[in-house]
Amino acid sequence: VLVVNPRSNIWFTGRMANVVKALEHGVKIALGTDNAGIFHPDVWIEAHVLENYLKINPKTILEMLFVNGYHAVGEKPCFIKEGGKAYVMIVDLGLANERSSNIYLSLINRLPWSRSRVIIKHDKVFKVTTSLSTI
């Protein structure tokens, strides 16, 4: 599994990793983020940058976010099942999804700017508020 950090690639090398070629060769790709003090660490922003630069299918990018990271550490992806532990994110996108012709692209393009996210992890609830000044 290849883990890419699009903003770091652009910042440090002036270009993005050749993700399209890797996908063509069957490489599993996961999205990461770099917290070297340069960027606000948020994989949703990485997904947004990747889609805007390379125009990769949004479903493929969501797979990079939600599935391939598990493969990178030798685990099986988690799925919702009765009696399983919850790990859920609830996002406020306003009216965006009602007007979108591509809900997957809408998630990638708008989630970093969602005013709030609620994350439920096992028995804990976290509310994350996003300020555009931190992005």
PDB file of N, CA and C in Angstrom, residues 38-107:
ATOM      1  N   ILE A  38       3.560  22.551   8.881  1.00  0.00           N
ATOM      2  CA  ILE A  38       3.292  23.357   7.693  1.00  0.00           C
ATOM      3  C   ILE A  38       1.795  23.439   7.417  1.00  0.00           C
ATOM      4  N   PHE A  39       1.082  22.340   7.623  1.00  0.00           N
ATOM      5  CA  PHE A  39      -0.328  22.246   7.277  1.00  0.00           C
ATOM      6  C   PHE A  39      -1.177  21.866   8.475  1.00  0.00           C
ATOM      7  N   HIS A  40      -2.436  22.247   8.405  1.00  0.00           N
ATOM      8  CA  HIS A  40      -3.435  21.726   9.335  1.00  0.00           C
ATOM      9  C   HIS A  40      -3.657  20.271   8.925  1.00  0.00           C
ATOM     10  N   PRO A  41      -3.395  19.287   9.787  1.00  0.00           N
ATOM     11  CA  PRO A  41      -3.504  17.881   9.387  1.00  0.00           C
ATOM     12  C   PRO A  41      -4.959  17.444   9.249  1.00  0.00           C
ATOM     13  N   ASP A  42      -5.386  17.224   8.023  1.00  0.00           N
ATOM     14  CA  ASP A  42      -6.773  16.824   7.763  1.00  0.00           C
ATOM     15  C   ASP A  42      -6.803  16.046   6.455  1.00  0.00           C
ATOM     16  N   VAL A  43      -7.088  14.743   6.529  1.00  0.00           N
ATOM     17  CA  VAL A  43      -7.096  13.929   5.313  1.00  0.00           C
ATOM     18  C   VAL A  43      -8.196  14.340   4.343  1.00  0.00           C
ATOM     19  N   TRP A  44      -9.243  15.003   4.834  1.00  0.00           N
ATOM     20  CA  TRP A  44     -10.289  15.476   3.921  1.00  0.00           C
ATOM     21  C   TRP A  44      -9.757  16.580   3.011  1.00  0.00           C
ATOM     22  N   ILE A  45      -8.869  17.401   3.523  1.00  0.00           N
ATOM     23  CA  ILE A  45      -8.254  18.424   2.670  1.00  0.00           C
ATOM     24  C   ILE A  45      -7.333  17.745   1.656  1.00  0.00           C
ATOM     25  N   GLU A  46      -6.619  16.703   2.094  1.00  0.00           N
ATOM     26  CA  GLU A  46      -5.772  15.942   1.165  1.00  0.00           C
ATOM     27  C   GLU A  46      -6.621  15.346   0.039  1.00  0.00           C
ATOM     28  N   ALA A  47      -7.787  14.805   0.385  1.00  0.00           N
ATOM     29  CA  ALA A  47      -8.683  14.230  -0.623  1.00  0.00           C
ATOM     30  C   ALA A  47      -9.141  15.308  -1.603  1.00  0.00           C
ATOM     31  N   HIS A  48      -9.464  16.470  -1.074  1.00  0.00           N
ATOM     32  CA  HIS A  48      -9.904  17.594  -1.914  1.00  0.00           C
ATOM     33  C   HIS A  48      -8.795  17.998  -2.890  1.00  0.00           C
ATOM     34  N   VAL A  49      -7.577  18.116  -2.400  1.00  0.00           N
ATOM     35  CA  VAL A  49      -6.440  18.486  -3.254  1.00  0.00           C
ATOM     36  C   VAL A  49      -6.199  17.413  -4.308  1.00  0.00           C
ATOM     37  N   LEU A  50      -6.206  16.145  -3.910  1.00  0.00           N
ATOM     38  CA  LEU A  50      -5.978  15.042  -4.844  1.00  0.00           C
ATOM     39  C   LEU A  50      -7.010  15.052  -5.962  1.00  0.00           C
ATOM     40  N   GLU A  51      -8.265  15.215  -5.610  1.00  0.00           N
ATOM     41  CA  GLU A  51      -9.324  15.220  -6.632  1.00  0.00           C
ATOM     42  C   GLU A  51      -9.181  16.417  -7.558  1.00  0.00           C
ATOM     43  N   ASN A  52      -8.876  17.573  -7.011  1.00  0.00           N
ATOM     44  CA  ASN A  52      -8.773  18.774  -7.838  1.00  0.00           C
ATOM     45  C   ASN A  52      -7.567  18.750  -8.764  1.00  0.00           C
ATOM     46  N   TYR A  53      -6.457  18.188  -8.336  1.00  0.00           N
ATOM     47  CA  TYR A  53      -5.263  18.136  -9.175  1.00  0.00           C
ATOM     48  C   TYR A  53      -5.341  17.034 -10.224  1.00  0.00           C
ATOM     49  N   LEU A  54      -5.805  15.855  -9.797  1.00  0.00           N
ATOM     50  CA  LEU A  54      -5.709  14.685 -10.675  1.00  0.00           C
ATOM     51  C   LEU A  54      -7.039  14.192 -11.225  1.00  0.00           C
ATOM     52  N   LYS A  55      -8.150  14.729 -10.748  1.00  0.00           N
ATOM     53  CA  LYS A  55      -9.485  14.343 -11.234  1.00  0.00           C
ATOM     54  C   LYS A  55      -9.721  12.835 -11.152  1.00  0.00           C
ATOM     55  N   ILE A  56      -9.319  12.242 -10.035  1.00  0.00           N
ATOM     56  CA  ILE A  56      -9.540  10.812  -9.791  1.00  0.00           C
ATOM     57  C   ILE A  56     -10.988  10.609  -9.386  1.00  0.00           C
ATOM     58  N   ASN A  57     -11.560   9.483  -9.765  1.00  0.00           N
ATOM     59  CA  ASN A  57     -12.943   9.144  -9.419  1.00  0.00           C
ATOM     60  C   ASN A  57     -13.146   9.318  -7.914  1.00  0.00           C
ATOM     61  N   PRO A  58     -14.143  10.112  -7.511  1.00  0.00           N
ATOM     62  CA  PRO A  58     -14.377  10.348  -6.075  1.00  0.00           C
ATOM     63  C   PRO A  58     -14.591   9.064  -5.269  1.00  0.00           C
ATOM     64  N   LYS A  59     -15.214   8.047  -5.861  1.00  0.00           N
ATOM     65  CA  LYS A  59     -15.392   6.781  -5.131  1.00  0.00           C
ATOM     66  C   LYS A  59     -14.032   6.149  -4.824  1.00  0.00           C
ATOM     67  N   THR A  60     -13.092   6.269  -5.747  1.00  0.00           N
ATOM     68  CA  THR A  60     -11.741   5.740  -5.527  1.00  0.00           C
ATOM     69  C   THR A  60     -11.062   6.497  -4.394  1.00  0.00           C
ATOM     70  N   ILE A  61     -11.246   7.798  -4.348  1.00  0.00           N
ATOM     71  CA  ILE A  61     -10.649   8.602  -3.277  1.00  0.00           C
ATOM     72  C   ILE A  61     -11.261   8.225  -1.932  1.00  0.00           C
ATOM     73  N   LEU A  62     -12.563   7.997  -1.888  1.00  0.00           N
ATOM     74  CA  LEU A  62     -13.193   7.587  -0.628  1.00  0.00           C
ATOM     75  C   LEU A  62     -12.676   6.219  -0.185  1.00  0.00           C
ATOM     76  N   GLU A  63     -12.398   5.334  -1.145  1.00  0.00           N
ATOM     77  CA  GLU A  63     -11.791   4.038  -0.809  1.00  0.00           C
ATOM     78  C   GLU A  63     -10.391   4.244  -0.217  1.00  0.00           C
ATOM     79  N   MET A  64      -9.656   5.219  -0.755  1.00  0.00           N
ATOM     80  CA  MET A  64      -8.333   5.540  -0.200  1.00  0.00           C
ATOM     81  C   MET A  64      -8.459   6.011   1.245  1.00  0.00           C
ATOM     82  N   LEU A  65      -9.522   6.740   1.538  1.00  0.00           N
ATOM     83  CA  LEU A  65      -9.738   7.270   2.885  1.00  0.00           C
ATOM     84  C   LEU A  65     -10.226   6.214   3.873  1.00  0.00           C
ATOM     85  N   PHE A  66     -11.185   5.402   3.452  1.00  0.00           N
ATOM     86  CA  PHE A  66     -11.877   4.530   4.402  1.00  0.00           C
ATOM     87  C   PHE A  66     -11.452   3.072   4.405  1.00  0.00           C
ATOM     88  N   VAL A  67     -10.797   2.591   3.350  1.00  0.00           N
ATOM     89  CA  VAL A  67     -10.501   1.164   3.251  1.00  0.00           C
ATOM     90  C   VAL A  67      -9.001   0.884   3.222  1.00  0.00           C
ATOM     91  N   ASN A  68      -8.288   1.575   2.354  1.00  0.00           N
ATOM     92  CA  ASN A  68      -6.897   1.194   2.092  1.00  0.00           C
ATOM     93  C   ASN A  68      -5.941   1.432   3.254  1.00  0.00           C
ATOM     94  N   GLY A  69      -6.257   2.349   4.140  1.00  0.00           N
ATOM     95  CA  GLY A  69      -5.422   2.542   5.322  1.00  0.00           C
ATOM     96  C   GLY A  69      -5.353   1.290   6.182  1.00  0.00           C
ATOM     97  N   TYR A  70      -6.453   0.571   6.256  1.00  0.00           N
ATOM     98  CA  TYR A  70      -6.464  -0.695   7.002  1.00  0.00           C
ATOM     99  C   TYR A  70      -5.486  -1.685   6.391  1.00  0.00           C
ATOM    100  N   HIS A  71      -5.502  -1.772   5.051  1.00  0.00           N
ATOM    101  CA  HIS A  71      -4.580  -2.686   4.370  1.00  0.00           C
ATOM    102  C   HIS A  71      -3.124  -2.297   4.644  1.00  0.00           C
ATOM    103  N   ALA A  72      -2.865  -1.012   4.769  1.00  0.00           N
ATOM    104  CA  ALA A  72      -1.500  -0.528   5.008  1.00  0.00           C
ATOM    105  C   ALA A  72      -0.928  -1.052   6.321  1.00  0.00           C
ATOM    106  N   VAL A  73      -1.792  -1.290   7.295  1.00  0.00           N
ATOM    107  CA  VAL A  73      -1.317  -1.793   8.594  1.00  0.00           C
ATOM    108  C   VAL A  73      -1.682  -3.257   8.807  1.00  0.00           C
ATOM    109  N   GLY A  74      -2.068  -3.945   7.721  1.00  0.00           N
ATOM    110  CA  GLY A  74      -2.335  -5.375   7.792  1.00  0.00           C
ATOM    111  C   GLY A  74      -3.637  -5.757   8.474  1.00  0.00           C
ATOM    112  N   GLU A  75      -4.590  -4.852   8.489  1.00  0.00           N
ATOM    113  CA  GLU A  75      -5.887  -5.125   9.113  1.00  0.00           C
ATOM    114  C   GLU A  75      -6.967  -5.226   8.049  1.00  0.00           C
ATOM    115  N   LYS A  76      -8.101  -5.776   8.440  1.00  0.00           N
ATOM    116  CA  LYS A  76      -9.264  -5.796   7.551  1.00  0.00           C
ATOM    117  C   LYS A  76     -10.100  -4.559   7.846  1.00  0.00           C
ATOM    118  N   PRO A  77     -10.665  -3.951   6.792  1.00  0.00           N
ATOM    119  CA  PRO A  77     -11.518  -2.775   7.018  1.00  0.00           C
ATOM    120  C   PRO A  77     -12.702  -3.115   7.922  1.00  0.00           C
ATOM    121  N   CYS A  78     -13.094  -2.154   8.740  1.00  0.00           N
ATOM    122  CA  CYS A  78     -14.242  -2.328   9.631  1.00  0.00           C
ATOM    123  C   CYS A  78     -15.535  -2.061   8.864  1.00  0.00           C
ATOM    124  N   PHE A  79     -16.543  -2.785   9.191  1.00  0.00           N
ATOM    125  CA  PHE A  79     -17.859  -2.574   8.607  1.00  0.00           C
ATOM    126  C   PHE A  79     -18.888  -2.542   9.728  1.00  0.00           C
ATOM    127  N   ILE A  80     -19.984  -1.893   9.467  1.00  0.00           N
ATOM    128  CA  ILE A  80     -21.050  -1.818  10.468  1.00  0.00           C
ATOM    129  C   ILE A  80     -21.667  -3.202  10.623  1.00  0.00           C
ATOM    130  N   LYS A  81     -21.754  -3.649  11.865  1.00  0.00           N
ATOM    131  CA  LYS A  81     -22.395  -4.926  12.130  1.00  0.00           C
ATOM    132  C   LYS A  81     -23.055  -4.863  13.493  1.00  0.00           C
ATOM    133  N   GLU A  82     -24.106  -5.607  13.653  1.00  0.00           N
ATOM    134  CA  GLU A  82     -24.840  -5.616  14.910  1.00  0.00           C
ATOM    135  C   GLU A  82     -23.920  -6.069  16.038  1.00  0.00           C
ATOM    136  N   GLY A  83     -23.925  -5.303  17.120  1.00  0.00           N
ATOM    137  CA  GLY A  83     -23.108  -5.629  18.282  1.00  0.00           C
ATOM    138  C   GLY A  83     -21.670  -5.138  18.168  1.00  0.00           C
ATOM    139  N   GLY A  84     -21.304  -4.599  17.004  1.00  0.00           N
ATOM    140  CA  GLY A  84     -19.947  -4.095  16.821  1.00  0.00           C
ATOM    141  C   GLY A  84     -19.773  -2.733  17.473  1.00  0.00           C
ATOM    142  N   LYS A  85     -18.537  -2.314  17.617  1.00  0.00           N
ATOM    143  CA  LYS A  85     -18.247  -1.001  18.182  1.00  0.00           C
ATOM    144  C   LYS A  85     -18.502   0.072  17.125  1.00  0.00           C
ATOM    145  N   ALA A  86     -19.085   1.151  17.553  1.00  0.00           N
ATOM    146  CA  ALA A  86     -19.412   2.234  16.629  1.00  0.00           C
ATOM    147  C   ALA A  86     -18.193   3.110  16.368  1.00  0.00           C
ATOM    148  N   TYR A  87     -18.038   3.498  15.127  1.00  0.00           N
ATOM    149  CA  TYR A  87     -17.073   4.517  14.736  1.00  0.00           C
ATOM    150  C   TYR A  87     -17.704   5.227  13.552  1.00  0.00           C
ATOM    151  N   VAL A  88     -18.391   6.321  13.841  1.00  0.00           N
ATOM    152  CA  VAL A  88     -19.242   6.979  12.867  1.00  0.00           C
ATOM    153  C   VAL A  88     -18.926   8.468  12.852  1.00  0.00           C
ATOM    154  N   MET A  89     -19.002   9.089  11.682  1.00  0.00           N
ATOM    155  CA  MET A  89     -18.859  10.532  11.575  1.00  0.00           C
ATOM    156  C   MET A  89     -20.128  11.098  10.957  1.00  0.00           C
ATOM    157  N   ILE A  90     -20.683  12.113  11.601  1.00  0.00           N
ATOM    158  CA  ILE A  90     -21.872  12.803  11.108  1.00  0.00           C
ATOM    159  C   ILE A  90     -21.420  14.190  10.673  1.00  0.00           C
ATOM    160  N   VAL A  91     -21.808  14.580   9.466  1.00  0.00           N
ATOM    161  CA  VAL A  91     -21.314  15.815   8.883  1.00  0.00           C
ATOM    162  C   VAL A  91     -22.471  16.733   8.528  1.00  0.00           C
ATOM    163  N   ASP A  92     -22.295  18.016   8.814  1.00  0.00           N
ATOM    164  CA  ASP A  92     -23.290  19.022   8.431  1.00  0.00           C
ATOM    165  C   ASP A  92     -22.823  19.705   7.153  1.00  0.00           C
ATOM    166  N   LEU A  93     -23.419  19.340   6.022  1.00  0.00           N
ATOM    167  CA  LEU A  93     -23.078  19.967   4.748  1.00  0.00           C
ATOM    168  C   LEU A  93     -24.167  20.930   4.292  1.00  0.00           C
ATOM    169  N   GLY A  94     -25.141  21.186   5.134  1.00  0.00           N
ATOM    170  CA  GLY A  94     -26.216  22.087   4.739  1.00  0.00           C
ATOM    171  C   GLY A  94     -26.992  21.519   3.561  1.00  0.00           C
ATOM    172  N   LEU A  95     -27.298  22.354   2.604  1.00  0.00           N
ATOM    173  CA  LEU A  95     -28.078  21.934   1.431  1.00  0.00           C
ATOM    174  C   LEU A  95     -27.210  21.349   0.325  1.00  0.00           C
ATOM    175  N   ALA A  96     -25.917  21.264   0.529  1.00  0.00           N
ATOM    176  CA  ALA A  96     -24.999  20.874  -0.540  1.00  0.00           C
ATOM    177  C   ALA A  96     -25.379  19.555  -1.201  1.00  0.00           C
ATOM    178  N   ASN A  97     -25.686  18.531  -0.418  1.00  0.00           N
ATOM    179  CA  ASN A  97     -25.965  17.231  -1.010  1.00  0.00           C
ATOM    180  C   ASN A  97     -27.310  17.168  -1.721  1.00  0.00           C
ATOM    181  N   GLU A  98     -28.237  18.028  -1.346  1.00  0.00           N
ATOM    182  CA  GLU A  98     -29.526  18.042  -2.024  1.00  0.00           C
ATOM    183  C   GLU A  98     -29.410  18.567  -3.445  1.00  0.00           C
ATOM    184  N   ARG A  99     -28.382  19.398  -3.698  1.00  0.00           N
ATOM    185  CA  ARG A  99     -28.219  19.996  -5.014  1.00  0.00           C
ATOM    186  C   ARG A  99     -27.118  19.336  -5.834  1.00  0.00           C
ATOM    187  N   SER A 100     -26.445  18.360  -5.303  1.00  0.00           N
ATOM    188  CA  SER A 100     -25.290  17.784  -5.972  1.00  0.00           C
ATOM    189  C   SER A 100     -25.681  16.663  -6.919  1.00  0.00           C
ATOM    190  N   SER A 101     -25.051  16.650  -8.092  1.00  0.00           N
ATOM    191  CA  SER A 101     -25.269  15.544  -9.020  1.00  0.00           C
ATOM    192  C   SER A 101     -24.331  14.382  -8.715  1.00  0.00           C
ATOM    193  N   ASN A 102     -23.313  14.603  -7.886  1.00  0.00           N
ATOM    194  CA  ASN A 102     -22.372  13.558  -7.514  1.00  0.00           C
ATOM    195  C   ASN A 102     -22.103  13.674  -6.014  1.00  0.00           C
ATOM    196  N   ILE A 103     -22.813  12.887  -5.225  1.00  0.00           N
ATOM    197  CA  ILE A 103     -22.715  12.981  -3.767  1.00  0.00           C
ATOM    198  C   ILE A 103     -21.307  12.660  -3.265  1.00  0.00           C
ATOM    199  N   TYR A 104     -20.584  11.770  -3.946  1.00  0.00           N
ATOM    200  CA  TYR A 104     -19.232  11.405  -3.514  1.00  0.00           C
ATOM    201  C   TYR A 104     -18.279  12.594  -3.692  1.00  0.00           C
ATOM    202  N   LEU A 105     -18.379  13.258  -4.831  1.00  0.00           N
ATOM    203  CA  LEU A 105     -17.563  14.444  -5.069  1.00  0.00           C
ATOM    204  C   LEU A 105     -17.964  15.571  -4.124  1.00  0.00           C
ATOM    205  N   SER A 106     -19.246  15.663  -3.837  1.00  0.00           N
ATOM    206  CA  SER A 106     -19.737  16.671  -2.911  1.00  0.00           C
ATOM    207  C   SER A 106     -19.106  16.489  -1.530  1.00  0.00           C
ATOM    208  N   LEU A 107     -19.003  15.254  -1.073  1.00  0.00           N
ATOM    209  CA  LEU A 107     -18.362  14.984   0.223  1.00  0.00           C
ATOM    210  C   LEU A 107     -16.914  15.443   0.222  1.00  0.00           C
TER     211      LEU A 107
END
